[in-house]
């Protein structure tokens, strides 16, 4: 029974691979669970948004400090929509990187990653201007607070992903591609899909819902 | 292998002693657990005795129909749950005393005999079913009581009183069609027996909770959520209650009393309260009033018929007629009043009222004046 | 770092492909493993160790220290309440103490200690060599520690929180709680929740991906199931409180001052209560479910028989997990909410009794049909039954709206939750410590002292908390720093205080027992209790690498159902920190997965995180600074990953990816070892 009793039968795993993609990889699970956490968090933010909406009528509250008083200050759509488009388009290089990582196509990855990074930065910068289209400051009222928080938290995710891309770029250029980082790339891709998908919903909530319901 | 045997040898002796002491403990456990049930009933009984004595605020001596219903509900829950508890303990203890003893070397039973398992699993199913029924019974009674205690809300002739929670005292306002007849007092609510009371609760700072155990359950006073709350006293008497939601520093001393009296007594009382404050009779009282009106007191307190119109603290127009000061936590006696006026921070640290140092005779005069505000 | 990693891999490649297993090769491989899995000791070890056993033990010990601290606070509170108009503490200290006591016991003791046990035991029970993300694991511990220290430094500097452990707004808002007290509290909450979330991710991933071959879902030990369910609850409950406390601290920040909970600007005080209790109720099951795991293991081992109703027990745990998210409003019955809505939550609170009942009766059945080996762990479990059941029943009383209106926020509630928390979590925990201490240390705890310990705790407990039921019914609200003599609450409070003293003695006996047994305790050997799960198949304490050969599991009770020709896994590298990764459902070997080794970076990262949260109390600029810092540290973190730079295993990836969880690949059929 003790460890050094000689085992009768053995299963030899010497020839098993050392990395698998998707739900075969522990890393993928780690990431997915992280996404569950983040999703719950956004879900709760949405709940907060609706509770604020309940407490404020009219909603959004009239903007009294502007002249003339803006009685129905729904957020503007121009920049937010551009940003949404940017995020959606950035999926294309994202998917490309994902696939090339599986095909271990180092060159494609270098190009694809660079493009995604550019989109990242673009989205990040645009987000700064997005805040203005809300008409309120975070400390004007609860409505301002919650919308700013939603935008801000999501912005942090874009930032995080940007950093991740930078790291992966530096690595691939410096040391070339390897199993571990092929996996990292695919996982990062999933993360990016999630960020974009999440934003589609949040965009609808923050920018469309005050107008149309 | 032989390492294993060695281990066994050296464990032999300790094991015996361990089992012995374990059994001793088991017996102790048995005594404790079974006597526990008796203890339970007994101490509830003891609890009731405590409740009986001295104007205590027990949920289990009802002064109104609602609290009576609640009390019945409690006893239903209590007896059902107690039975469940006793049954579970009984099963456990029989298991303890009928089981064959074993030790770490006893071969574990991994393929127990099937029909025995079948029998056991049947009894488990029965037990679960029974619990289900018990639960259902509890739920139904709970809902029915819930509906019953809310019937008061329909009564049209309810007397309506405004209660406002402050850190840490209760503002009580009896509204009247003719504004001059409004009565504002603090921490002491008079109500007529047998007539539904409608409380309009609101808070002007943090969350408080109005709780009058002998008459009804509690209701939170949440800022921006004005609510109403119906109750009724059927036994005359003085009931004490207390703020039940933690509201900071002096949450403990945010108490109040409810005086339930015959309707005519109540009318007497309310009429007395409608009068403006008693005019000082003696010189000493005049002196006292002067001191009061010329000191900081007026910034926080109102005394009807004088220039004192502060709204921060309780209304003192009829302070002398009240049984308690310091929000129901200090009997309204002369020396208590003195202590309070000179150094309230000693009695209720953290409240807004500052300490005042009056000379001996000034204090004398002031108290004389306040004692006169019947 | 990466360089020698490469070499090792090459060595792997041209290592002689012999399957020969002889005592010599075993001994040689063991020595190799010792070298590979060696963890730095001493001072360096303190900041760089990544072994799940070390981290687990650290969490457990730290949590116990916090238990003692919280307990001492409790003793002081009891002193204050002994007499009416008592002045031992006074309002300010009392309010800080009960808040810190509650916060400590919930956030710094109960949840972490359960996760600590999981971090230590789960990898052993599922037969793997370390948790899935060793460095994250270490990070989790440091963050938790920083959070705890923050709270107590605050208390010592007289900025201890004083708004209750659920810090209701507006009392905890900027207007009524100026100063830093509540800010410290909310940051501390966020820090500990980060730690909890990390632990949850670790446990789920480890259980899903690293189980020993043959441990299919329906063979996972019940304790591991409990940990998985708990982990999922953590993942969906903790974000609520983290977010809520962050929103609160933003409301409070001078130069941010948002309005989430400010009713004047469209915010809402009730919203806080919803957010908090949406976390708060699952929280109590997050504490309770791992304890049920202990109970199941202990009962199975000491009733010397297979667990009755394994499937039922698993399902009830999952059911509790789900329903636990649907009852939170039962903490808010007294608030001005619509009646109808409330009775729905009465129903759900009663519904959650059913799984508890099933669980309870399954345990009783196991005990009924078993032959008892009545040792301290089992005795503590008996104590669990005697206390928890009563706590649960008072819970049912509280679940009824009308009764709740009388009992809410009184000492009856205090009694309820100590019965369920101490009876339902602390007693099983003590049992578990007596049970696994031999595995942790190689020494048995003294049985005699154990029984004294039990009696003191059990008697003491009932002395403290039973009278509180009556106090509550007699109208004593909770969180009062004193009461006036007229109320007639004094006598029962004296009883309670005496009881607290007795419990204290019990705790001291426990401390004594541990210290004594560490020195003079009887040698435990591999499996002193004749238990059934894998951790008992290795030496005590287990080697750093847990298993030299990962075993192949043949049944629910791995050791009891082990046949003579049980196979083991060979071919894992002894030069790299490799462990086996298997399929989720049937635990079929899938790939070899290399784990990270000791490093100091998690500690640095924890400093950054702690810095951000503590700095944020004073200035919002902590945010950007912290972000930059963490980017740098994380960059190093990833870059220095010792598992990196591994050449592709000859394009195998694609095919194996296709080979889904099904029959094991041909070469994985057990083969006769030529001995
Ligand atoms: C380990 C932690 C734990 C556990 C397991 C529970 C279990 C339960 N709790 Fe408890 N609870 C707390 C920890 C816990 N609670 C805490 C910390 C608070 C206070 C927070 C605060 O305000 O500070 C609280 C408060 C609390 C309240 C709010 C009280 C108030 O503030 O007004 C309510 C109300 O419904 C409640 C209900 C329940 C119920 C119905 C269960 C059920 O799960 C119990 C189920 C178990 C049994 C019922 C016993 C075994 C079953 C049987 C013997 C079968 C037969 C039974 C019957 C037929 C009835 N709890
Ligand atoms: C797991 C959770 C847990 C545990 C174990 C405990 C344990 C204890 N609690 Fe707990 N308690 C809570 C969770 C817990 N509590 C919560 C959540 C609240 C609500 C807070 C709030 O309202 O906000 C609360 C509130 C609370 C109150 C109500 C305060 C009030 O509302 O006014 C009281 C009052 O008696 C109390 C008492 C005790 C006592 C006597 C113990 C005893 O069991 C303690 C036993 C342990 C010891 C006595 C420690 C032993 C240490 C020594 C003897 C010193 C030796 C030390 C060294 C050698 C270093 N607790
Ligand atoms: Cu008001 Cu407590
Ligand atoms: Cu609850």
PDB file of N, CA, C and O in Angstrom, chain A residues 57-110:
ATOM      1  N   UNK A  57     -37.618  60.053 -12.041  1.00  0.00           N
ATOM      2  CA  UNK A  57     -38.532  60.344 -13.150  1.00  0.00           C
ATOM      3  C   UNK A  57     -38.651  61.855 -13.244  1.00  0.00           C
ATOM      4  O   UNK A  57     -38.846  62.507 -12.227  1.00  0.00           O
ATOM      5  N   UNK A  58     -38.496  62.464 -14.411  1.00  0.00           N
ATOM      6  CA  UNK A  58     -38.248  61.782 -15.674  1.00  0.00           C
ATOM      7  C   UNK A  58     -36.849  61.183 -15.710  1.00  0.00           C
ATOM      8  O   UNK A  58     -35.983  61.553 -14.929  1.00  0.00           O
ATOM      9  N   UNK A  59     -36.683  60.230 -16.603  1.00  0.00           N
ATOM     10  CA  UNK A  59     -35.372  59.604 -16.738  1.00  0.00           C
ATOM     11  C   UNK A  59     -34.915  59.745 -18.182  1.00  0.00           C
ATOM     12  O   UNK A  59     -35.684  59.432 -19.083  1.00  0.00           O
ATOM     13  N   UNK A  60     -33.735  60.193 -18.492  1.00  0.00           N
ATOM     14  CA  UNK A  60     -32.742  60.768 -17.572  1.00  0.00           C
ATOM     15  C   UNK A  60     -33.215  62.100 -16.982  1.00  0.00           C
ATOM     16  O   UNK A  60     -34.041  62.773 -17.616  1.00  0.00           O
ATOM     17  N   UNK A  61     -32.738  62.461 -15.810  1.00  0.00           N
ATOM     18  CA  UNK A  61     -33.221  63.682 -15.152  1.00  0.00           C
ATOM     19  C   UNK A  61     -32.885  64.914 -15.976  1.00  0.00           C
ATOM     20  O   UNK A  61     -31.867  64.942 -16.662  1.00  0.00           O
ATOM     21  N   UNK A  62     -33.772  65.931 -15.960  1.00  0.00           N
ATOM     22  CA  UNK A  62     -33.486  67.151 -16.715  1.00  0.00           C
ATOM     23  C   UNK A  62     -32.144  67.750 -16.314  1.00  0.00           C
ATOM     24  O   UNK A  62     -31.760  67.701 -15.146  1.00  0.00           O
ATOM     25  N   UNK A  63     -31.482  68.293 -17.317  1.00  0.00           N
ATOM     26  CA  UNK A  63     -30.141  68.837 -17.059  1.00  0.00           C
ATOM     27  C   UNK A  63     -30.287  70.324 -16.781  1.00  0.00           C
ATOM     28  O   UNK A  63     -30.343  71.137 -17.708  1.00  0.00           O
ATOM     29  N   UNK A  64     -30.408  70.682 -15.503  1.00  0.00           N
ATOM     30  CA  UNK A  64     -30.809  72.050 -15.159  1.00  0.00           C
ATOM     31  C   UNK A  64     -29.654  73.026 -15.299  1.00  0.00           C
ATOM     32  O   UNK A  64     -29.849  74.206 -15.520  1.00  0.00           O
ATOM     33  N   UNK A  65     -28.408  72.526 -15.176  1.00  0.00           N
ATOM     34  CA  UNK A  65     -27.286  73.488 -15.176  1.00  0.00           C
ATOM     35  C   UNK A  65     -26.934  73.927 -16.597  1.00  0.00           C
ATOM     36  O   UNK A  65     -26.095  74.791 -16.793  1.00  0.00           O
ATOM     37  N   UNK A  66     -27.583  73.332 -17.600  1.00  0.00           N
ATOM     38  CA  UNK A  66     -27.278  73.773 -18.971  1.00  0.00           C
ATOM     39  C   UNK A  66     -28.265  74.885 -19.372  1.00  0.00           C
ATOM     40  O   UNK A  66     -29.341  75.013 -18.793  1.00  0.00           O
ATOM     41  N   UNK A  67     -27.888  75.670 -20.345  1.00  0.00           N
ATOM     42  CA  UNK A  67     -28.809  76.710 -20.802  1.00  0.00           C
ATOM     43  C   UNK A  67     -29.028  76.599 -22.314  1.00  0.00           C
ATOM     44  O   UNK A  67     -28.053  76.547 -23.062  1.00  0.00           O
ATOM     45  N   UNK A  68     -30.230  76.483 -22.828  1.00  0.00           N
ATOM     46  CA  UNK A  68     -31.475  76.372 -22.054  1.00  0.00           C
ATOM     47  C   UNK A  68     -31.560  75.016 -21.363  1.00  0.00           C
ATOM     48  O   UNK A  68     -30.907  74.073 -21.798  1.00  0.00           O
ATOM     49  N   UNK A  69     -32.382  74.918 -20.307  1.00  0.00           N
ATOM     50  CA  UNK A  69     -32.480  73.653 -19.575  1.00  0.00           C
ATOM     51  C   UNK A  69     -32.832  72.520 -20.532  1.00  0.00           C
ATOM     52  O   UNK A  69     -33.757  72.636 -21.332  1.00  0.00           O
ATOM     53  N   UNK A  70     -32.041  71.455 -20.466  1.00  0.00           N
ATOM     54  CA  UNK A  70     -32.253  70.306 -21.349  1.00  0.00           C
ATOM     55  C   UNK A  70     -33.161  69.306 -20.636  1.00  0.00           C
ATOM     56  O   UNK A  70     -32.733  68.610 -19.726  1.00  0.00           O
ATOM     57  N   UNK A  71     -34.429  69.263 -21.071  1.00  0.00           N
ATOM     58  CA  UNK A  71     -35.396  68.466 -20.299  1.00  0.00           C
ATOM     59  C   UNK A  71     -35.321  66.979 -20.585  1.00  0.00           C
ATOM     60  O   UNK A  71     -35.801  66.169 -19.813  1.00  0.00           O
ATOM     61  N   UNK A  72     -34.755  66.604 -21.714  1.00  0.00           N
ATOM     62  CA  UNK A  72     -34.664  65.168 -22.002  1.00  0.00           C
ATOM     63  C   UNK A  72     -33.253  64.836 -22.480  1.00  0.00           C
ATOM     64  O   UNK A  72     -33.035  64.550 -23.657  1.00  0.00           O
ATOM     65  N   UNK A  73     -32.286  64.900 -21.570  1.00  0.00           N
ATOM     66  CA  UNK A  73     -30.875  64.788 -21.998  1.00  0.00           C
ATOM     67  C   UNK A  73     -30.457  63.345 -22.257  1.00  0.00           C
ATOM     68  O   UNK A  73     -29.644  62.787 -21.528  1.00  0.00           O
ATOM     69  N   UNK A  74     -31.050  62.733 -23.305  1.00  0.00           N
ATOM     70  CA  UNK A  74     -30.589  61.376 -23.657  1.00  0.00           C
ATOM     71  C   UNK A  74     -29.172  61.483 -24.212  1.00  0.00           C
ATOM     72  O   UNK A  74     -28.828  62.483 -24.841  1.00  0.00           O
ATOM     73  N   UNK A  75     -28.346  60.456 -23.965  1.00  0.00           N
ATOM     74  CA  UNK A  75     -26.955  60.538 -24.432  1.00  0.00           C
ATOM     75  C   UNK A  75     -26.867  60.621 -25.955  1.00  0.00           C
ATOM     76  O   UNK A  75     -27.716  60.077 -26.678  1.00  0.00           O
ATOM     77  N   UNK A  76     -25.843  61.342 -26.449  1.00  0.00           N
ATOM     78  CA  UNK A  76     -25.629  61.420 -27.904  1.00  0.00           C
ATOM     79  C   UNK A  76     -25.155  60.057 -28.410  1.00  0.00           C
ATOM     80  O   UNK A  76     -24.648  59.242 -27.649  1.00  0.00           O
ATOM     81  N   UNK A  77     -25.322  59.863 -29.728  1.00  0.00           N
ATOM     82  CA  UNK A  77     -25.007  58.541 -30.267  1.00  0.00           C
ATOM     83  C   UNK A  77     -23.759  58.508 -31.138  1.00  0.00           C
ATOM     84  O   UNK A  77     -23.186  57.448 -31.355  1.00  0.00           O
ATOM     85  N   UNK A  78     -23.276  59.672 -31.600  1.00  0.00           N
ATOM     86  CA  UNK A  78     -22.265  59.657 -32.661  1.00  0.00           C
ATOM     87  C   UNK A  78     -21.017  58.875 -32.239  1.00  0.00           C
ATOM     88  O   UNK A  78     -20.778  57.749 -32.674  1.00  0.00           O
ATOM     89  N   UNK A  79     -20.249  59.457 -31.303  1.00  0.00           N
ATOM     90  CA  UNK A  79     -18.971  58.825 -30.939  1.00  0.00           C
ATOM     91  C   UNK A  79     -19.176  57.411 -30.395  1.00  0.00           C
ATOM     92  O   UNK A  79     -18.501  56.472 -30.833  1.00  0.00           O
ATOM     93  N   UNK A  80     -20.142  57.217 -29.472  1.00  0.00           N
ATOM     94  CA  UNK A  80     -20.344  55.844 -28.985  1.00  0.00           C
ATOM     95  C   UNK A  80     -20.539  54.852 -30.118  1.00  0.00           C
ATOM     96  O   UNK A  80     -19.942  53.780 -30.120  1.00  0.00           O
ATOM     97  N   UNK A  81     -21.331  55.241 -31.133  1.00  0.00           N
ATOM     98  CA  UNK A  81     -21.583  54.284 -32.213  1.00  0.00           C
ATOM     99  C   UNK A  81     -20.312  54.024 -32.995  1.00  0.00           C
ATOM    100  O   UNK A  81     -19.996  52.877 -33.326  1.00  0.00           O
ATOM    101  N   UNK A  82     -19.546  55.089 -33.269  1.00  0.00           N
ATOM    102  CA  UNK A  82     -18.255  54.876 -33.952  1.00  0.00           C
ATOM    103  C   UNK A  82     -17.428  53.875 -33.153  1.00  0.00           C
ATOM    104  O   UNK A  82     -16.928  52.865 -33.657  1.00  0.00           O
ATOM    105  N   UNK A  83     -17.380  54.081 -31.837  1.00  0.00           N
ATOM    106  CA  UNK A  83     -16.549  53.210 -31.001  1.00  0.00           C
ATOM    107  C   UNK A  83     -17.057  51.781 -31.067  1.00  0.00           C
ATOM    108  O   UNK A  83     -16.287  50.832 -31.188  1.00  0.00           O
ATOM    109  N   UNK A  84     -18.388  51.633 -31.012  1.00  0.00           N
ATOM    110  CA  UNK A  84     -18.951  50.282 -31.123  1.00  0.00           C
ATOM    111  C   UNK A  84     -18.467  49.643 -32.416  1.00  0.00           C
ATOM    112  O   UNK A  84     -17.976  48.498 -32.430  1.00  0.00           O
ATOM    113  N   UNK A  85     -18.558  50.428 -33.523  1.00  0.00           N
ATOM    114  CA  UNK A  85     -18.106  49.887 -34.814  1.00  0.00           C
ATOM    115  C   UNK A  85     -16.649  49.460 -34.710  1.00  0.00           C
ATOM    116  O   UNK A  85     -16.287  48.333 -35.091  1.00  0.00           O
ATOM    117  N   UNK A  86     -15.807  50.329 -34.153  1.00  0.00           N
ATOM    118  CA  UNK A  86     -14.385  49.984 -34.031  1.00  0.00           C
ATOM    119  C   UNK A  86     -14.227  48.642 -33.324  1.00  0.00           C
ATOM    120  O   UNK A  86     -13.573  47.717 -33.813  1.00  0.00           O
ATOM    121  N   UNK A  87     -14.918  48.510 -32.197  1.00  0.00           N
ATOM    122  CA  UNK A  87     -14.786  47.261 -31.436  1.00  0.00           C
ATOM    123  C   UNK A  87     -15.216  46.070 -32.289  1.00  0.00           C
ATOM    124  O   UNK A  87     -14.535  45.048 -32.354  1.00  0.00           O
ATOM    125  N   UNK A  88     -16.353  46.239 -32.992  1.00  0.00           N
ATOM    126  CA  UNK A  88     -16.853  45.101 -33.769  1.00  0.00           C
ATOM    127  C   UNK A  88     -15.863  44.720 -34.862  1.00  0.00           C
ATOM    128  O   UNK A  88     -15.514  43.552 -35.024  1.00  0.00           O
ATOM    129  N   UNK A  89     -15.361  45.748 -35.581  1.00  0.00           N
ATOM    130  CA  UNK A  89     -14.412  45.438 -36.661  1.00  0.00           C
ATOM    131  C   UNK A  89     -13.174  44.756 -36.092  1.00  0.00           C
ATOM    132  O   UNK A  89     -12.636  43.803 -36.670  1.00  0.00           O
ATOM    133  N   UNK A  90     -12.746  45.184 -34.896  1.00  0.00           N
ATOM    134  CA  UNK A  90     -11.506  44.625 -34.339  1.00  0.00           C
ATOM    135  C   UNK A  90     -11.634  43.127 -34.107  1.00  0.00           C
ATOM    136  O   UNK A  90     -10.645  42.443 -33.873  1.00  0.00           O
ATOM    137  N   UNK A  91     -12.856  42.602 -34.165  1.00  0.00           N
ATOM    138  CA  UNK A  91     -13.003  41.155 -34.000  1.00  0.00           C
ATOM    139  C   UNK A  91     -12.296  40.415 -35.124  1.00  0.00           C
ATOM    140  O   UNK A  91     -11.729  39.348 -34.932  1.00  0.00           O
ATOM    141  N   UNK A  92     -12.295  41.025 -36.324  1.00  0.00           N
ATOM    142  CA  UNK A  92     -11.728  40.306 -37.474  1.00  0.00           C
ATOM    143  C   UNK A  92     -10.259  39.954 -37.231  1.00  0.00           C
ATOM    144  O   UNK A  92      -9.905  38.768 -37.194  1.00  0.00           O
ATOM    145  N   UNK A  93      -9.388  40.961 -36.984  1.00  0.00           N
ATOM    146  CA  UNK A  93      -8.004  40.551 -36.678  1.00  0.00           C
ATOM    147  C   UNK A  93      -7.940  39.640 -35.458  1.00  0.00           C
ATOM    148  O   UNK A  93      -7.142  38.686 -35.428  1.00  0.00           O
ATOM    149  N   UNK A  94      -8.848  39.875 -34.486  1.00  0.00           N
ATOM    150  CA  UNK A  94      -8.835  39.015 -33.296  1.00  0.00           C
ATOM    151  C   UNK A  94      -8.996  37.556 -33.679  1.00  0.00           C
ATOM    152  O   UNK A  94      -8.178  36.706 -33.321  1.00  0.00           O
ATOM    153  N   UNK A  95     -10.038  37.277 -34.463  1.00  0.00           N
ATOM    154  CA  UNK A  95     -10.286  35.887 -34.877  1.00  0.00           C
ATOM    155  C   UNK A  95      -9.088  35.357 -35.664  1.00  0.00           C
ATOM    156  O   UNK A  95      -8.613  34.239 -35.454  1.00  0.00           O
ATOM    157  N   UNK A  96      -8.573  36.225 -36.517  1.00  0.00           N
ATOM    158  CA  UNK A  96      -7.431  35.796 -37.341  1.00  0.00           C
ATOM    159  C   UNK A  96      -6.285  35.340 -36.440  1.00  0.00           C
ATOM    160  O   UNK A  96      -5.727  34.250 -36.604  1.00  0.00           O
ATOM    161  N   UNK A  97      -5.945  36.150 -35.439  1.00  0.00           N
ATOM    162  CA  UNK A  97      -4.868  35.774 -34.519  1.00  0.00           C
ATOM    163  C   UNK A  97      -5.196  34.435 -33.865  1.00  0.00           C
ATOM    164  O   UNK A  97      -4.381  33.512 -33.828  1.00  0.00           O
ATOM    165  N   UNK A  98      -6.433  34.310 -33.417  1.00  0.00           N
ATOM    166  CA  UNK A  98      -6.862  33.071 -32.756  1.00  0.00           C
ATOM    167  C   UNK A  98      -6.526  31.869 -33.644  1.00  0.00           C
ATOM    168  O   UNK A  98      -5.806  30.952 -33.244  1.00  0.00           O
ATOM    169  N   UNK A  99      -7.002  31.934 -34.894  1.00  0.00           N
ATOM    170  CA  UNK A  99      -6.800  30.785 -35.781  1.00  0.00           C
ATOM    171  C   UNK A  99      -5.324  30.566 -36.059  1.00  0.00           C
ATOM    172  O   UNK A  99      -4.811  29.455 -35.973  1.00  0.00           O
ATOM    173  N   UNK A 100      -4.584  31.659 -36.338  1.00  0.00           N
ATOM    174  CA  UNK A 100      -3.166  31.459 -36.686  1.00  0.00           C
ATOM    175  C   UNK A 100      -2.410  30.883 -35.499  1.00  0.00           C
ATOM    176  O   UNK A 100      -1.464  30.111 -35.687  1.00  0.00           O
ATOM    177  N   UNK A 101      -2.856  31.214 -34.279  1.00  0.00           N
ATOM    178  CA  UNK A 101      -2.174  30.632 -33.120  1.00  0.00           C
ATOM    179  C   UNK A 101      -2.330  29.121 -33.162  1.00  0.00           C
ATOM    180  O   UNK A 101      -1.378  28.376 -32.930  1.00  0.00           O
ATOM    181  N   UNK A 102      -3.524  28.665 -33.525  1.00  0.00           N
ATOM    182  CA  UNK A 102      -3.717  27.208 -33.584  1.00  0.00           C
ATOM    183  C   UNK A 102      -2.881  26.602 -34.705  1.00  0.00           C
ATOM    184  O   UNK A 102      -2.363  25.496 -34.596  1.00  0.00           O
ATOM    185  N   UNK A 103      -2.750  27.385 -35.808  1.00  0.00           N
ATOM    186  CA  UNK A 103      -1.933  26.866 -36.904  1.00  0.00           C
ATOM    187  C   UNK A 103      -0.462  27.154 -36.683  1.00  0.00           C
ATOM    188  O   UNK A 103       0.376  26.870 -37.518  1.00  0.00           O
ATOM    189  N   UNK A 104      -0.151  27.798 -35.563  1.00  0.00           N
ATOM    190  CA  UNK A 104       1.248  28.116 -35.228  1.00  0.00           C
ATOM    191  C   UNK A 104       1.899  28.932 -36.337  1.00  0.00           C
ATOM    192  O   UNK A 104       3.050  28.766 -36.677  1.00  0.00           O
ATOM    193  N   UNK A 105       1.095  29.854 -36.905  1.00  0.00           N
ATOM    194  CA  UNK A 105       1.601  30.695 -37.986  1.00  0.00           C
ATOM    195  C   UNK A 105       2.143  31.988 -37.383  1.00  0.00           C
ATOM    196  O   UNK A 105       1.418  32.952 -37.184  1.00  0.00           O
ATOM    197  N   UNK A 106       3.453  31.989 -37.096  1.00  0.00           N
ATOM    198  CA  UNK A 106       4.052  33.071 -36.319  1.00  0.00           C
ATOM    199  C   UNK A 106       3.881  34.410 -37.026  1.00  0.00           C
ATOM    200  O   UNK A 106       3.460  35.408 -36.439  1.00  0.00           O
ATOM    201  N   UNK A 107       4.128  34.424 -38.362  1.00  0.00           N
ATOM    202  CA  UNK A 107       4.090  35.680 -39.101  1.00  0.00           C
ATOM    203  C   UNK A 107       2.706  36.312 -38.983  1.00  0.00           C
ATOM    204  O   UNK A 107       2.538  37.450 -38.545  1.00  0.00           O
ATOM    205  N   UNK A 108       1.684  35.497 -39.290  1.00  0.00           N
ATOM    206  CA  UNK A 108       0.314  36.000 -39.231  1.00  0.00           C
ATOM    207  C   UNK A 108       0.035  36.600 -37.847  1.00  0.00           C
ATOM    208  O   UNK A 108      -0.563  37.678 -37.714  1.00  0.00           O
ATOM    209  N   UNK A 109       0.515  35.919 -36.841  1.00  0.00           N
ATOM    210  CA  UNK A 109       0.236  36.392 -35.479  1.00  0.00           C
ATOM    211  C   UNK A 109       0.838  37.774 -35.271  1.00  0.00           C
ATOM    212  O   UNK A 109       0.197  38.693 -34.772  1.00  0.00           O
ATOM    213  N   UNK A 110       2.105  37.933 -35.736  1.00  0.00           N
ATOM    214  CA  UNK A 110       2.753  39.228 -35.530  1.00  0.00           C
ATOM    215  C   UNK A 110       1.926  40.332 -36.161  1.00  0.00           C
ATOM    216  O   UNK A 110       1.589  41.339 -35.521  1.00  0.00           O
TER     217      UNK A 110
END
